[in-house]
mmCIF file of C-alpha atoms in Angstrom:
data_model
loop_
_atom_site.group_PDB
_atom_site.id
_atom_site.type_symbol
_atom_site.label_atom_id
_atom_site.label_comp_id
_atom_site.label_asym_id
_atom_site.label_seq_id
_atom_site.Cartn_x
_atom_site.Cartn_y
_atom_site.Cartn_z
ATOM 1 C CA MET B 24 -49.387 18.142 34.848
ATOM 2 C CA ASN B 25 -51.053 15.393 32.812
ATOM 3 C CA ARG B 26 -50.752 17.479 29.642
ATOM 4 C CA PHE B 27 -47.093 18.185 30.431
ATOM 5 C CA PHE B 28 -46.447 14.478 31.032
ATOM 6 C CA LYS B 29 -48.080 13.520 27.727
ATOM 7 C CA LEU B 30 -46.093 16.175 25.860
ATOM 8 C CA ASN B 31 -42.802 14.930 27.272
ATOM 9 C CA CYS B 32 -43.694 11.329 26.534
ATOM 10 C CA ALA B 33 -44.521 12.262 22.961
ATOM 11 C CA THR B 34 -41.233 14.144 22.633
ATOM 12 C CA ALA B 35 -39.256 11.240 24.076
ATOM 13 C CA LEU B 36 -41.006 8.813 21.750
ATOM 14 C CA ALA B 37 -40.212 11.008 18.751
ATOM 15 C CA VAL B 38 -36.554 11.135 19.743
ATOM 16 C CA LEU B 39 -36.430 7.371 20.203
ATOM 17 C CA LEU B 40 -38.138 6.756 16.871
ATOM 18 C CA GLY B 41 -35.801 9.198 15.181
ATOM 19 C CA THR B 42 -32.790 7.449 16.681
ATOM 20 C CA ALA B 43 -34.129 4.061 15.663
ATOM 21 C CA SER B 44 -34.672 5.402 12.159
ATOM 22 C CA VAL B 45 -31.056 6.571 11.952
ATOM 23 C CA MET B 46 -29.777 3.271 13.378
ATOM 24 C CA ALA B 47 -31.842 1.236 10.934
ATOM 25 C CA ALA B 48 -31.074 3.400 7.915
ATOM 26 C CA ASP B 49 -29.022 1.882 5.131
ATOM 27 C CA MET B 50 -25.725 3.684 4.550
ATOM 28 C CA THR B 51 -24.208 3.328 1.103
ATOM 29 C CA MET B 52 -20.414 3.024 1.238
ATOM 30 C CA ARG B 53 -18.898 3.921 -2.121
ATOM 31 C CA VAL B 54 -15.853 1.663 -2.464
ATOM 32 C CA ALA B 55 -13.105 2.604 -4.930
ATOM 33 C CA ALA B 56 -9.930 0.550 -5.336
ATOM 34 C CA LEU B 57 -7.108 -0.172 -7.710
ATOM 35 C CA GLY B 58 -7.729 -3.390 -9.651
ATOM 36 C CA THR B 59 -10.780 -5.433 -10.518
ATOM 37 C CA ALA B 60 -13.055 -7.362 -8.167
ATOM 38 C CA GLU B 61 -11.288 -10.571 -9.262
ATOM 39 C CA ASN B 62 -7.820 -9.187 -8.514
ATOM 40 C CA PRO B 63 -6.281 -11.578 -5.932
ATOM 41 C CA ILE B 64 -5.044 -8.705 -3.765
ATOM 42 C CA ASN B 65 -8.541 -7.180 -3.661
ATOM 43 C CA ARG B 66 -10.173 -10.520 -2.936
ATOM 44 C CA CYS B 67 -7.678 -11.134 -0.143
ATOM 45 C CA GLY B 68 -7.575 -7.598 1.257
ATOM 46 C CA PRO B 69 -9.371 -4.314 0.470
ATOM 47 C CA VAL B 70 -12.563 -5.604 -1.195
ATOM 48 C CA ALA B 71 -12.923 -8.521 1.230
ATOM 49 C CA ILE B 72 -12.549 -6.104 4.153
ATOM 50 C CA ALA B 73 -15.245 -3.791 2.742
ATOM 51 C CA GLU B 74 -17.589 -6.761 2.485
ATOM 52 C CA GLU B 75 -16.758 -7.826 6.043
ATOM 53 C CA ILE B 76 -17.526 -4.330 7.335
ATOM 54 C CA ALA B 77 -20.914 -4.526 5.621
ATOM 55 C CA GLU B 78 -21.603 -7.956 7.113
ATOM 56 C CA ARG B 79 -20.558 -6.926 10.626
ATOM 57 C CA SER B 80 -22.797 -3.874 10.391
ATOM 58 C CA GLY B 81 -25.753 -6.220 10.084
ATOM 59 C CA GLY B 82 -26.370 -5.033 6.549
ATOM 60 C CA ARG B 83 -26.760 -1.393 7.550
ATOM 61 C CA ILE B 84 -23.663 -0.453 5.528
ATOM 62 C CA LYS B 85 -24.161 -1.241 1.843
ATOM 63 C CA PRO B 86 -20.956 -1.346 -0.253
ATOM 64 C CA GLU B 87 -21.234 0.083 -3.760
ATOM 65 C CA MET B 88 -18.214 -1.012 -5.780
ATOM 66 C CA TYR B 89 -16.223 1.187 -8.166
ATOM 67 C CA LEU B 90 -13.257 -0.977 -9.117
ATOM 68 C CA GLY B 91 -10.829 -1.312 -12.030
ATOM 69 C CA GLY B 92 -12.202 0.162 -15.243
ATOM 70 C CA SER B 93 -14.926 2.212 -13.559
ATOM 71 C CA ALA B 94 -15.197 5.985 -13.329
ATOM 72 C CA PHE B 95 -13.767 6.276 -9.809
ATOM 73 C CA ALA B 96 -10.949 3.704 -10.106
ATOM 74 C CA ASN B 97 -8.256 5.904 -11.662
ATOM 75 C CA PRO B 98 -5.238 5.106 -9.430
ATOM 76 C CA THR B 99 -3.996 8.704 -9.568
ATOM 77 C CA LYS B 100 -7.321 9.976 -8.181
ATOM 78 C CA LEU B 101 -8.204 7.378 -5.538
ATOM 79 C CA TYR B 102 -6.768 9.218 -2.539
ATOM 80 C CA GLU B 103 -8.005 12.634 -3.606
ATOM 81 C CA GLN B 104 -11.534 11.279 -4.118
ATOM 82 C CA VAL B 105 -11.833 9.826 -0.627
ATOM 83 C CA GLU B 106 -10.267 12.936 0.866
ATOM 84 C CA ARG B 107 -12.914 15.097 -0.820
ATOM 85 C CA GLY B 108 -15.743 12.733 0.123
ATOM 86 C CA ILE B 109 -16.490 11.783 -3.484
ATOM 87 C CA THR B 110 -15.952 8.166 -2.438
ATOM 88 C CA ASP B 111 -16.286 6.734 1.067
ATOM 89 C CA TYR B 112 -13.748 3.892 1.208
ATOM 90 C CA THR B 113 -10.591 3.439 -0.792
ATOM 91 C CA TRP B 114 -7.477 1.374 -1.307
ATOM 92 C CA ALA B 115 -4.841 3.687 -2.793
ATOM 93 C CA VAL B 116 -1.139 3.101 -3.523
ATOM 94 C CA LEU B 117 0.800 6.198 -2.462
ATOM 95 C CA SER B 118 3.285 6.123 -5.339
ATOM 96 C CA TYR B 119 0.431 7.319 -7.583
ATOM 97 C CA SER B 120 0.518 10.594 -5.610
ATOM 98 C CA PRO B 121 4.241 11.395 -5.974
ATOM 99 C CA GLY B 122 5.725 13.839 -3.488
ATOM 100 C CA ARG B 123 2.688 13.966 -1.228
ATOM 101 C CA PHE B 124 3.610 11.348 1.394
ATOM 102 C CA LYS B 125 7.326 11.972 1.714
ATOM 103 C CA LEU B 126 7.807 10.883 5.327
ATOM 104 C CA THR B 127 5.589 7.790 4.972
ATOM 105 C CA GLU B 128 7.584 6.662 1.963
ATOM 106 C CA VAL B 129 10.794 6.564 4.008
ATOM 107 C CA ILE B 130 9.865 2.943 4.712
ATOM 108 C CA GLY B 131 10.110 2.306 0.971
ATOM 109 C CA LEU B 132 13.808 3.208 0.756
ATOM 110 C CA PRO B 133 16.001 0.435 -0.667
ATOM 111 C CA LEU B 134 17.342 -2.276 1.652
ATOM 112 C CA LEU B 135 15.009 -1.494 4.578
ATOM 113 C CA VAL B 136 12.062 -3.878 4.055
ATOM 114 C CA GLU B 137 12.535 -7.612 3.581
ATOM 115 C CA ASP B 138 9.293 -8.811 5.199
ATOM 116 C CA GLN B 139 6.422 -6.481 4.319
ATOM 117 C CA VAL B 140 4.133 -7.939 7.007
ATOM 118 C CA VAL B 141 6.562 -7.029 9.787
ATOM 119 C CA ALA B 142 7.115 -3.630 8.170
ATOM 120 C CA ALA B 143 3.373 -2.953 8.050
ATOM 121 C CA ARG B 144 2.951 -3.616 11.767
ATOM 122 C CA VAL B 145 5.820 -1.258 12.566
ATOM 123 C CA LEU B 146 4.579 1.442 10.187
ATOM 124 C CA ASN B 147 1.059 1.423 11.645
ATOM 125 C CA ALA B 148 2.372 1.429 15.203
ATOM 126 C CA ASN B 149 4.167 4.695 14.386
ATOM 127 C CA LEU B 150 1.389 6.237 12.300
ATOM 128 C CA GLU B 151 -0.029 8.573 14.929
ATOM 129 C CA LYS B 152 3.335 9.853 16.174
ATOM 130 C CA TYR B 153 5.043 10.513 12.842
ATOM 131 C CA LEU B 154 2.563 10.437 9.963
ATOM 132 C CA SER B 155 -0.736 11.909 11.143
ATOM 133 C CA ASP B 156 -0.162 15.210 9.311
ATOM 134 C CA GLU B 157 0.260 13.437 5.971
ATOM 135 C CA PHE B 158 -3.135 11.728 6.348
ATOM 136 C CA LYS B 159 -5.114 14.419 8.151
ATOM 137 C CA GLY B 160 -7.666 14.650 5.320
ATOM 138 C CA VAL B 161 -8.920 11.064 5.720
ATOM 139 C CA HIS B 162 -9.756 8.503 8.389
ATOM 140 C CA VAL B 163 -7.005 5.883 8.049
ATOM 141 C CA LEU B 164 -7.962 2.283 8.721
ATOM 142 C CA ALA B 165 -4.463 0.965 8.039
ATOM 143 C CA LEU B 166 -1.322 1.393 6.001
ATOM 144 C CA ALA B 167 -0.074 -1.650 4.108
ATOM 145 C CA VAL B 168 3.399 -2.346 2.761
ATOM 146 C CA ILE B 169 3.607 -4.035 -0.625
ATOM 147 C CA SER B 170 6.190 -6.813 -0.902
ATOM 148 C CA PRO B 171 9.692 -5.498 -1.660
ATOM 149 C CA ASN B 172 10.990 -4.939 -5.163
ATOM 150 C CA GLN B 173 13.262 -7.497 -6.775
ATOM 151 C CA TRP B 174 15.200 -7.339 -10.038
ATOM 152 C CA HIS B 175 13.486 -9.110 -12.953
ATOM 153 C CA LEU B 176 15.840 -9.249 -15.942
ATOM 154 C CA ARG B 177 15.809 -10.295 -19.593
ATOM 155 C CA GLU B 178 19.197 -11.959 -19.183
ATOM 156 C CA PRO B 179 21.128 -13.330 -16.186
ATOM 157 C CA ILE B 180 23.850 -11.316 -14.482
ATOM 158 C CA ASN B 181 26.922 -12.759 -12.799
ATOM 159 C CA SER B 182 27.533 -9.934 -10.346
ATOM 160 C CA ILE B 183 26.186 -6.554 -9.335
ATOM 161 C CA GLU B 184 28.702 -4.972 -11.703
ATOM 162 C CA ASP B 185 26.685 -6.376 -14.614
ATOM 163 C CA LEU B 186 23.896 -3.901 -13.846
ATOM 164 C CA LYS B 187 25.971 -1.123 -15.386
ATOM 165 C CA GLY B 188 24.287 0.240 -18.483
ATOM 166 C CA LEU B 189 21.105 -1.807 -18.078
ATOM 167 C CA ARG B 190 17.826 0.055 -18.565
ATOM 168 C CA LEU B 191 15.577 -0.900 -15.654
ATOM 169 C CA ARG B 192 11.987 0.171 -15.151
ATOM 170 C CA THR B 193 11.045 1.624 -11.769
ATOM 171 C CA SER B 194 8.237 3.769 -10.350
ATOM 172 C CA SER B 195 10.133 5.363 -7.447
ATOM 173 C CA SER B 196 12.526 8.292 -7.648
ATOM 174 C CA ALA B 197 14.562 7.021 -4.660
ATOM 175 C CA VAL B 198 14.867 3.568 -6.223
ATOM 176 C CA GLY B 199 15.775 5.234 -9.526
ATOM 177 C CA ASP B 200 18.573 7.184 -7.834
ATOM 178 C CA ALA B 201 19.807 3.965 -6.191
ATOM 179 C CA LEU B 202 19.878 2.240 -9.586
ATOM 180 C CA SER B 203 21.867 5.135 -10.996
ATOM 181 C CA ALA B 204 24.361 4.752 -8.151
ATOM 182 C CA LEU B 205 24.845 1.145 -9.288
ATOM 183 C CA GLY B 206 25.475 2.255 -12.862
ATOM 184 C CA ALA B 207 22.075 1.239 -14.236
ATOM 185 C CA ALA B 208 19.751 3.561 -16.166
ATOM 186 C CA PRO B 209 16.360 3.948 -14.444
ATOM 187 C CA VAL B 210 13.341 4.238 -16.735
ATOM 188 C CA SER B 211 10.006 5.614 -15.579
ATOM 189 C CA MET B 212 7.258 3.598 -17.207
ATOM 190 C CA PRO B 213 3.659 2.600 -16.386
ATOM 191 C CA VAL B 214 3.392 -0.919 -15.052
ATOM 192 C CA THR B 215 1.112 -1.852 -17.961
ATOM 193 C CA GLU B 216 3.878 -1.151 -20.521
ATOM 194 C CA GLN B 217 6.524 -3.442 -19.026
ATOM 195 C CA TYR B 218 5.719 -6.590 -20.976
ATOM 196 C CA GLU B 219 5.938 -5.068 -24.446
ATOM 197 C CA ASN B 220 9.094 -3.108 -23.675
ATOM 198 C CA LEU B 221 10.819 -6.112 -22.135
ATOM 199 C CA GLN B 222 9.792 -8.222 -25.104
ATOM 200 C CA ARG B 223 11.233 -5.691 -27.553
ATOM 201 C CA GLY B 224 14.381 -5.095 -25.538
ATOM 202 C CA VAL B 225 13.610 -1.426 -24.945
ATOM 203 C CA ILE B 226 14.286 -2.112 -21.269
ATOM 204 C CA ASN B 227 16.518 -4.809 -19.816
ATOM 205 C CA GLY B 228 14.496 -5.438 -16.714
ATOM 206 C CA SER B 229 12.031 -4.245 -14.138
ATOM 207 C CA VAL B 230 12.394 -3.441 -10.447
ATOM 208 C CA ALA B 231 9.090 -4.615 -8.994
ATOM 209 C CA PRO B 232 7.470 -6.988 -6.475
ATOM 210 C CA TRP B 233 7.200 -10.683 -7.311
ATOM 211 C CA ALA B 234 3.443 -10.247 -7.693
ATOM 212 C CA THR B 235 4.047 -8.043 -10.747
ATOM 213 C CA VAL B 236 5.602 -11.010 -12.539
ATOM 214 C CA ALA B 237 2.370 -12.965 -12.205
ATOM 215 C CA ALA B 238 0.030 -10.025 -12.811
ATOM 216 C CA PHE B 239 1.713 -8.936 -16.039
ATOM 217 C CA ARG B 240 3.161 -12.269 -17.277
ATOM 218 C CA LEU B 241 6.736 -11.024 -16.991
ATOM 219 C CA ASN B 242 7.819 -14.650 -16.598
ATOM 220 C CA GLU B 243 7.368 -14.879 -20.379
ATOM 221 C CA VAL B 244 9.855 -12.086 -21.135
ATOM 222 C CA THR B 245 12.452 -12.464 -18.352
ATOM 223 C CA LYS B 246 15.080 -15.123 -17.745
ATOM 224 C CA ALA B 247 16.630 -14.040 -14.468
ATOM 225 C CA HIS B 248 15.445 -12.787 -11.091
ATOM 226 C CA VAL B 249 17.530 -11.389 -8.256
ATOM 227 C CA PRO B 250 15.977 -11.040 -4.764
ATOM 228 C CA ALA B 251 17.399 -7.691 -3.665
ATOM 229 C CA SER B 252 14.757 -6.133 -1.358
ATOM 230 C CA PHE B 253 15.200 -2.948 -3.340
ATOM 231 C CA GLY B 254 12.525 -0.703 -1.889
ATOM 232 C CA ALA B 255 8.808 -1.143 -1.301
ATOM 233 C CA SER B 256 5.602 0.766 -1.977
ATOM 234 C CA VAL B 257 2.956 1.723 0.577
ATOM 235 C CA GLY B 258 -0.826 1.658 0.254
ATOM 236 C CA VAL B 259 -3.519 3.159 2.456
ATOM 237 C CA LEU B 260 -6.946 1.788 3.321
ATOM 238 C CA ALA B 261 -9.054 4.769 4.331
ATOM 239 C CA LEU B 262 -12.554 6.124 4.844
ATOM 240 C CA SER B 263 -13.615 9.648 4.058
ATOM 241 C CA LYS B 264 -14.000 11.695 7.218
ATOM 242 C CA LYS B 265 -17.506 12.638 6.092
ATOM 243 C CA PHE B 266 -18.568 8.985 5.919
ATOM 244 C CA TYR B 267 -16.836 7.927 9.137
ATOM 245 C CA ASN B 268 -18.114 10.884 11.183
ATOM 246 C CA GLY B 269 -21.626 10.315 9.840
ATOM 247 C CA LEU B 270 -21.805 6.738 11.098
ATOM 248 C CA PRO B 271 -23.744 5.888 14.264
ATOM 249 C CA GLU B 272 -21.513 5.571 17.294
ATOM 250 C CA ASP B 273 -21.796 1.784 17.459
ATOM 251 C CA LEU B 274 -20.562 1.403 13.883
ATOM 252 C CA ARG B 275 -17.668 3.794 14.447
ATOM 253 C CA THR B 276 -16.697 1.734 17.490
ATOM 254 C CA MET B 277 -16.953 -1.487 15.473
ATOM 255 C CA ILE B 278 -14.680 -0.079 12.757
ATOM 256 C CA ASP B 279 -12.179 1.273 15.293
ATOM 257 C CA GLU B 280 -11.972 -2.013 17.190
ATOM 258 C CA GLU B 281 -12.221 -4.569 14.379
ATOM 259 C CA PHE B 282 -11.123 -2.886 11.152
ATOM 260 C CA SER B 283 -8.258 -0.584 12.086
ATOM 261 C CA GLY B 284 -4.631 -0.696 13.130
ATOM 262 C CA PRO B 285 -1.410 -2.690 12.756
ATOM 263 C CA GLU B 286 -2.964 -6.143 12.368
ATOM 264 C CA LEU B 287 -5.246 -4.953 9.568
ATOM 265 C CA GLY B 288 -2.209 -3.481 7.805
ATOM 266 C CA ALA B 289 -0.348 -6.760 8.308
ATOM 267 C CA ARG B 290 -3.317 -8.710 6.930
ATOM 268 C CA ILE B 291 -3.393 -6.684 3.713
ATOM 269 C CA SER B 292 0.393 -6.801 3.354
ATOM 270 C CA ASN B 293 0.334 -10.581 3.698
ATOM 271 C CA CYS B 294 -1.859 -10.804 0.591
ATOM 272 C CA TRP B 295 1.251 -10.349 -1.558
ATOM 273 C CA ASN B 296 2.876 -13.513 -0.192
ATOM 274 C CA LYS B 297 0.616 -16.038 -1.909
ATOM 275 C CA VAL B 298 0.726 -14.127 -5.194
ATOM 276 C CA GLY B 299 4.504 -13.896 -4.857
ATOM 277 C CA GLU B 300 4.799 -17.646 -4.287
ATOM 278 C CA PHE B 301 2.701 -18.235 -7.399
ATOM 279 C CA ALA B 302 4.960 -15.879 -9.406
ATOM 280 C CA ILE B 303 8.093 -17.674 -8.222
ATOM 281 C CA GLY B 304 6.518 -20.937 -9.335
ATOM 282 C CA LEU B 305 5.873 -19.469 -12.788
ATOM 283 C CA THR B 306 9.480 -18.348 -13.171
ATOM 284 C CA LYS B 307 10.821 -21.750 -12.140
ATOM 285 C CA LYS B 308 8.447 -23.467 -14.546
ATOM 286 C CA ALA B 309 9.749 -21.192 -17.314
ATOM 287 C CA GLY B 310 13.310 -22.258 -16.495
ATOM 288 C CA SER B 311 14.386 -18.828 -15.277
ATOM 289 C CA GLN B 312 17.263 -18.325 -12.870
ATOM 290 C CA ILE B 313 16.655 -17.037 -9.350
ATOM 291 C CA THR B 314 20.053 -15.930 -8.084
ATOM 292 C CA GLU B 315 20.846 -14.606 -4.625
ATOM 293 C CA LEU B 316 23.453 -11.851 -4.352
ATOM 294 C CA SER B 317 26.796 -12.936 -2.950
ATOM 295 C CA ASP B 318 28.010 -11.463 0.329
ATOM 296 C CA ALA B 319 30.529 -9.412 -1.632
ATOM 297 C CA ASP B 320 27.791 -8.015 -3.888
ATOM 298 C CA LYS B 321 25.597 -7.233 -0.873
ATOM 299 C CA ALA B 322 28.442 -5.217 0.621
ATOM 300 C CA ILE B 323 28.878 -3.299 -2.635
ATOM 301 C CA LEU B 324 25.119 -2.717 -2.744
ATOM 302 C CA VAL B 325 25.096 -1.149 0.724
ATOM 303 C CA GLU B 326 28.195 0.936 -0.042
ATOM 304 C CA LYS B 327 26.697 2.347 -3.261
ATOM 305 C CA VAL B 328 23.133 2.839 -2.073
ATOM 306 C CA GLN B 329 23.644 4.232 1.422
ATOM 307 C CA PRO B 330 24.627 7.710 0.129
ATOM 308 C CA VAL B 331 21.333 7.812 -1.794
ATOM 309 C CA ILE B 332 19.401 6.931 1.367
ATOM 310 C CA ASN B 333 21.329 9.594 3.300
ATOM 311 C CA GLY B 334 20.510 12.146 0.602
ATOM 312 C CA VAL B 335 16.777 11.434 0.837
ATOM 313 C CA LEU B 336 16.837 11.717 4.635
ATOM 314 C CA ASP B 337 18.882 14.943 4.503
ATOM 315 C CA ASP B 338 16.389 16.469 2.054
ATOM 316 C CA LEU B 339 13.449 15.627 4.297
ATOM 317 C CA GLU B 340 15.255 16.990 7.361
ATOM 318 C CA ALA B 341 15.836 20.241 5.476
ATOM 319 C CA ARG B 342 12.063 20.398 4.947
ATOM 320 C CA GLY B 343 11.511 20.173 8.696
ATOM 321 C CA MET B 344 10.591 16.477 8.866
ATOM 322 C CA PRO B 345 12.046 14.113 11.519
ATOM 323 C CA ALA B 346 13.260 11.758 8.800
ATOM 324 C CA ARG B 347 16.403 10.436 10.483
ATOM 325 C CA GLU B 348 14.604 9.742 13.747
ATOM 326 C CA PHE B 349 11.761 8.011 11.910
ATOM 327 C CA TYR B 350 14.173 5.959 9.777
ATOM 328 C CA ALA B 351 16.103 4.868 12.884
ATOM 329 C CA VAL B 352 12.854 3.849 14.615
ATOM 330 C CA LEU B 353 11.820 1.822 11.570
ATOM 331 C CA GLN B 354 15.201 0.092 11.404
ATOM 332 C CA GLU B 355 15.211 -0.749 15.111
ATOM 333 C CA GLU B 356 11.609 -1.948 15.330
ATOM 334 C CA ILE B 357 11.712 -3.936 12.076
ATOM 335 C CA ALA B 358 14.868 -5.702 13.290
ATOM 336 C CA ALA B 359 13.329 -6.376 16.714
ATOM 337 C CA ASN B 360 10.103 -7.741 15.274
ATOM 338 C CA THR B 361 11.912 -9.833 12.663
ATOM 339 C CA ALA B 362 14.013 -11.467 15.392
ATOM 340 C CA GLN B 363 10.932 -12.623 17.326
#
């Protein structure tokens, strides 16, 4: 009996020591994100959150950064890398994986999002019901909505009719189709090539968030800006399933309770507001015009663009996706939350 007691005590001690060893072990979290460490969006959102996770873990999680310019920071590979477990934590913009997140990108259709923070809360609240299949390869912390696109132009326009024939850069096929419906000529072009092509007159403008103006100095090569809420992009903050499932239970609980869900998505989405305010200040300082659309132009905009939106939804429905139901839910909940 004494020998049996000693054996069991030794076994229990070994288990406890092994558990303590696992709990105390350092876990490297390979962080990959679009943009540099100094990028204001990273400092406000994705990189700051990674550092907070490390701090809240009591130093057990050690972030290892692979940001802009590094081997794992190619924006077209960020999602695939975390899905395959090559990296552990990522901030990836979905437009760099065209055609893969079709239902999620319904929220990016023109004229739907005016306040990206409200939109992010609504999108995350509906993630599990509508979008889980599109993200089944990763552990999603939150989806974020980037501030809506506006029109940034070389020369002022007097009405929406003046868009006809203008070559406007965009990165979204749905936004491109909407521009075509307005008589403009959409141009697909990397964000890094906007400045030179605007300067040379190769394009007449860019359809992009206000933050793009500040990030790429477009205030130097544009004279007019039209707030049009013309679509928005979506980003995902995610962990690899391998990393998340390998964490001790207490750290998984901490991440689930403190670093997941609608408010995290809203926090990241809000990062674009300060950068946008700075960009607006730059344009005003440069003497550029910021012109709101008239009520008549807004009516024309809806009339011309709605068939494009209907076409996108019809295409997704034909693929077996509940696009119209999802779009209606987004409209209703965004309106309800905006009214609060």
